[in-house]
């Protein structure tokens, strides 16, 4: 049995996670996936119910689970709540407690949505990148940090970029392992030309590659060049691994190549445990969208694509993950759209669907594609 925790959270969270749960149910009915979901509270809803955005009970469930699927947290209702108890604090605590050090952000362009990108179709066609960002170290956490007043009355702001061998190796290992499940190419990005931490990063990644991952093609790129290459020729990349700061920027840049917030999944992974399993939280990159929450118009596909990531990365269910992604592709190719991805000109041949109809349409598409997939296998 594969035990997962569903944390729908706030705003549109329950709506999109509800559709993802339908998809999980379909896989349990049609394949040997044996995924057993259990519900938990997080965010503002949890604060209202338990006085905390992440209760010990939910955290305990998450620790024991094989994977977690999260919707989104936050909303104006909790704007005046103390920072430590805000909905977002629940999510940060979950990431910290599970030591989720590797953040995976895929940027995939679906043919049917190619016009949603601000780049020319020929530049982004077929784009399928995975950015692995180190999430718990680097300049956002390094000491010393702070703002101090100097003797002459002016002020100095300090942050410290710091990485250890262990921190670099564990995130690089994740990138190499993931590349083995994709196109076997890793680009490692830093600023080894001007930063010692970047030099160390490059040396450690190279050493790990030479020792254990010679079957994966490794190249190095300065982070500023990577920012340019993502716009010039993004298809050259398969997996990009980088630190917390550069990853923050490069992953946002890469997601915008696809042009649609409602389509982008993510995963955050922890260290591999003795039994070979690792903590993992899968979630759409968008927030709780209070402006459209409760209206049954949100796009559930980012959350559903997060389920595909869970199938692939937590459960090694590659065939099932491929099938789910193919069903999303096919539903889009047939012109089905939620409001956020409707073409601005009204979209000839496109049909606007609600959140729940998108979920139902996708399940029907899975029904239709399953025999074709089986025939190909
Ligand atoms: P947002 O991502 O919630 O919304 C930005 C815009 O995108 C809105 O217009 C929204 O309607 C639209 N949008 C987002 N997801 C969509 C979907 N699935 N389908 C269709 N349209 C969608 O960002 P925001 O407005 O800056 O933040 C709203 C709240 O979400 C805040 O409280 C913020 O703190 C929180 N937030 C949470 C997370 C998270 O849970 N991981 C991430 C970002 C923001």
PDB file of C-alpha atoms in Angstrom, residues 78-189:
ATOM      1  CA  UNK A  78      -5.552  35.631   7.707  1.00  0.00           C
ATOM      2  CA  UNK A  79      -3.674  38.836   6.766  1.00  0.00           C
ATOM      3  CA  UNK A  80      -3.790  40.158  10.335  1.00  0.00           C
ATOM      4  CA  UNK A  81      -2.700  36.931  11.993  1.00  0.00           C
ATOM      5  CA  UNK A  82       0.752  36.930  13.613  1.00  0.00           C
ATOM      6  CA  UNK A  83       3.493  35.886  11.129  1.00  0.00           C
ATOM      7  CA  UNK A  84       4.323  32.744  13.085  1.00  0.00           C
ATOM      8  CA  UNK A  85       0.734  31.532  12.783  1.00  0.00           C
ATOM      9  CA  UNK A  86       0.012  32.643   9.220  1.00  0.00           C
ATOM     10  CA  UNK A  87      -1.057  29.952   6.714  1.00  0.00           C
ATOM     11  CA  UNK A  88       2.299  30.242   4.887  1.00  0.00           C
ATOM     12  CA  UNK A  89       4.131  29.464   8.168  1.00  0.00           C
ATOM     13  CA  UNK A  90       2.458  26.034   8.115  1.00  0.00           C
ATOM     14  CA  UNK A  91       3.909  25.286   4.706  1.00  0.00           C
ATOM     15  CA  UNK A  92       7.370  26.545   5.677  1.00  0.00           C
ATOM     16  CA  UNK A  93       7.268  24.404   8.828  1.00  0.00           C
ATOM     17  CA  UNK A  94       6.290  21.335   6.810  1.00  0.00           C
ATOM     18  CA  UNK A  95       9.218  21.903   4.405  1.00  0.00           C
ATOM     19  CA  UNK A  96      11.628  22.467   7.300  1.00  0.00           C
ATOM     20  CA  UNK A  97      10.460  19.548   9.450  1.00  0.00           C
ATOM     21  CA  UNK A  98      10.675  17.130   6.517  1.00  0.00           C
ATOM     22  CA  UNK A  99      14.012  18.672   5.474  1.00  0.00           C
ATOM     23  CA  UNK A 100      12.887  19.089   1.878  1.00  0.00           C
ATOM     24  CA  UNK A 101      16.166  20.255   0.385  1.00  0.00           C
ATOM     25  CA  UNK A 102      15.512  19.644  -3.320  1.00  0.00           C
ATOM     26  CA  UNK A 103      12.853  21.625  -5.124  1.00  0.00           C
ATOM     27  CA  UNK A 104      11.845  20.287  -8.536  1.00  0.00           C
ATOM     28  CA  UNK A 105      10.192  22.651 -10.969  1.00  0.00           C
ATOM     29  CA  UNK A 106       9.430  21.289 -14.417  1.00  0.00           C
ATOM     30  CA  UNK A 107       8.716  23.649 -17.287  1.00  0.00           C
ATOM     31  CA  UNK A 108       6.950  21.809 -20.079  1.00  0.00           C
ATOM     32  CA  UNK A 109       5.281  23.399 -23.056  1.00  0.00           C
ATOM     33  CA  UNK A 110       2.211  21.593 -24.318  1.00  0.00           C
ATOM     34  CA  UNK A 111       1.800  21.945 -28.079  1.00  0.00           C
ATOM     35  CA  UNK A 112      -1.795  23.069 -27.679  1.00  0.00           C
ATOM     36  CA  UNK A 113      -0.752  25.952 -25.404  1.00  0.00           C
ATOM     37  CA  UNK A 114       2.296  27.032 -27.366  1.00  0.00           C
ATOM     38  CA  UNK A 115       0.811  30.466 -28.060  1.00  0.00           C
ATOM     39  CA  UNK A 116       0.523  31.182 -24.310  1.00  0.00           C
ATOM     40  CA  UNK A 117       4.314  31.646 -24.170  1.00  0.00           C
ATOM     41  CA  UNK A 118       5.761  35.091 -24.766  1.00  0.00           C
ATOM     42  CA  UNK A 119       8.533  33.425 -26.784  1.00  0.00           C
ATOM     43  CA  UNK A 120       8.221  32.415 -30.438  1.00  0.00           C
ATOM     44  CA  UNK A 121       6.586  28.985 -30.924  1.00  0.00           C
ATOM     45  CA  UNK A 122       9.676  27.617 -32.707  1.00  0.00           C
ATOM     46  CA  UNK A 123      11.814  28.464 -29.638  1.00  0.00           C
ATOM     47  CA  UNK A 124       9.594  26.778 -27.036  1.00  0.00           C
ATOM     48  CA  UNK A 125       8.119  23.893 -29.060  1.00  0.00           C
ATOM     49  CA  UNK A 126       8.701  20.586 -27.295  1.00  0.00           C
ATOM     50  CA  UNK A 127      10.271  22.304 -24.305  1.00  0.00           C
ATOM     51  CA  UNK A 128      10.610  19.961 -21.314  1.00  0.00           C
ATOM     52  CA  UNK A 129      13.023  21.150 -18.611  1.00  0.00           C
ATOM     53  CA  UNK A 130      13.361  20.143 -14.985  1.00  0.00           C
ATOM     54  CA  UNK A 131      15.013  22.601 -12.611  1.00  0.00           C
ATOM     55  CA  UNK A 132      16.368  21.172  -9.370  1.00  0.00           C
ATOM     56  CA  UNK A 133      16.884  23.984  -6.869  1.00  0.00           C
ATOM     57  CA  UNK A 134      18.686  23.541  -3.550  1.00  0.00           C
ATOM     58  CA  UNK A 135      16.098  24.737  -1.036  1.00  0.00           C
ATOM     59  CA  UNK A 136      17.452  24.742   2.500  1.00  0.00           C
ATOM     60  CA  UNK A 137      20.955  26.255   2.245  1.00  0.00           C
ATOM     61  CA  UNK A 138      22.869  29.035   0.549  1.00  0.00           C
ATOM     62  CA  UNK A 139      22.547  32.776   0.922  1.00  0.00           C
ATOM     63  CA  UNK A 140      18.969  32.699   2.274  1.00  0.00           C
ATOM     64  CA  UNK A 141      20.151  30.881   5.400  1.00  0.00           C
ATOM     65  CA  UNK A 142      23.916  31.583   5.675  1.00  0.00           C
ATOM     66  CA  UNK A 143      25.430  33.321   8.708  1.00  0.00           C
ATOM     67  CA  UNK A 144      26.458  36.042   9.389  1.00  0.00           C
ATOM     68  CA  UNK A 145      23.454  37.981   8.187  1.00  0.00           C
ATOM     69  CA  UNK A 146      21.785  41.214   9.177  1.00  0.00           C
ATOM     70  CA  UNK A 147      21.896  44.998   8.899  1.00  0.00           C
ATOM     71  CA  UNK A 148      24.314  46.946  11.070  1.00  0.00           C
ATOM     72  CA  UNK A 149      25.015  50.634  11.566  1.00  0.00           C
ATOM     73  CA  UNK A 150      28.602  51.668  10.920  1.00  0.00           C
ATOM     74  CA  UNK A 151      30.565  54.193  13.017  1.00  0.00           C
ATOM     75  CA  UNK A 152      29.943  56.912  10.426  1.00  0.00           C
ATOM     76  CA  UNK A 153      26.159  56.377  10.711  1.00  0.00           C
ATOM     77  CA  UNK A 154      25.745  54.642   7.350  1.00  0.00           C
ATOM     78  CA  UNK A 155      24.476  51.058   7.311  1.00  0.00           C
ATOM     79  CA  UNK A 156      25.703  47.719   6.019  1.00  0.00           C
ATOM     80  CA  UNK A 157      23.550  44.772   4.937  1.00  0.00           C
ATOM     81  CA  UNK A 158      25.123  41.309   5.021  1.00  0.00           C
ATOM     82  CA  UNK A 159      24.122  37.895   3.742  1.00  0.00           C
ATOM     83  CA  UNK A 160      26.440  34.949   3.409  1.00  0.00           C
ATOM     84  CA  UNK A 161      26.490  32.407   0.609  1.00  0.00           C
ATOM     85  CA  UNK A 162      27.628  29.145   2.140  1.00  0.00           C
ATOM     86  CA  UNK A 163      27.526  25.534   0.949  1.00  0.00           C
ATOM     87  CA  UNK A 164      29.121  22.399   2.370  1.00  0.00           C
ATOM     88  CA  UNK A 165      30.215  19.320   0.453  1.00  0.00           C
ATOM     89  CA  UNK A 166      27.306  17.349   1.928  1.00  0.00           C
ATOM     90  CA  UNK A 167      24.708  19.930   0.884  1.00  0.00           C
ATOM     91  CA  UNK A 168      26.025  20.060  -2.678  1.00  0.00           C
ATOM     92  CA  UNK A 169      26.342  16.316  -3.074  1.00  0.00           C
ATOM     93  CA  UNK A 170      22.840  15.488  -1.858  1.00  0.00           C
ATOM     94  CA  UNK A 171      21.122  17.878  -4.256  1.00  0.00           C
ATOM     95  CA  UNK A 172      23.411  16.943  -7.164  1.00  0.00           C
ATOM     96  CA  UNK A 173      22.613  13.291  -6.497  1.00  0.00           C
ATOM     97  CA  UNK A 174      18.889  14.051  -6.808  1.00  0.00           C
ATOM     98  CA  UNK A 175      19.545  15.778 -10.153  1.00  0.00           C
ATOM     99  CA  UNK A 176      21.601  12.873 -11.526  1.00  0.00           C
ATOM    100  CA  UNK A 177      19.024  10.308 -10.384  1.00  0.00           C
ATOM    101  CA  UNK A 178      16.205  12.295 -12.003  1.00  0.00           C
ATOM    102  CA  UNK A 179      18.198  12.718 -15.211  1.00  0.00           C
ATOM    103  CA  UNK A 180      18.479   8.927 -15.376  1.00  0.00           C
ATOM    104  CA  UNK A 181      14.659   8.824 -15.472  1.00  0.00           C
ATOM    105  CA  UNK A 182      14.629  11.468 -18.258  1.00  0.00           C
ATOM    106  CA  UNK A 183      17.123  12.332 -21.025  1.00  0.00           C
ATOM    107  CA  UNK A 184      20.312  11.751 -19.007  1.00  0.00           C
ATOM    108  CA  UNK A 185      21.624  15.321 -19.227  1.00  0.00           C
ATOM    109  CA  UNK A 186      22.483  17.564 -16.273  1.00  0.00           C
ATOM    110  CA  UNK A 187      23.550  21.203 -16.488  1.00  0.00           C
ATOM    111  CA  UNK A 188      24.994  22.478 -13.203  1.00  0.00           C
ATOM    112  CA  UNK A 189      24.815  26.263 -12.719  1.00  0.00           C
TER     113      UNK A 189
END
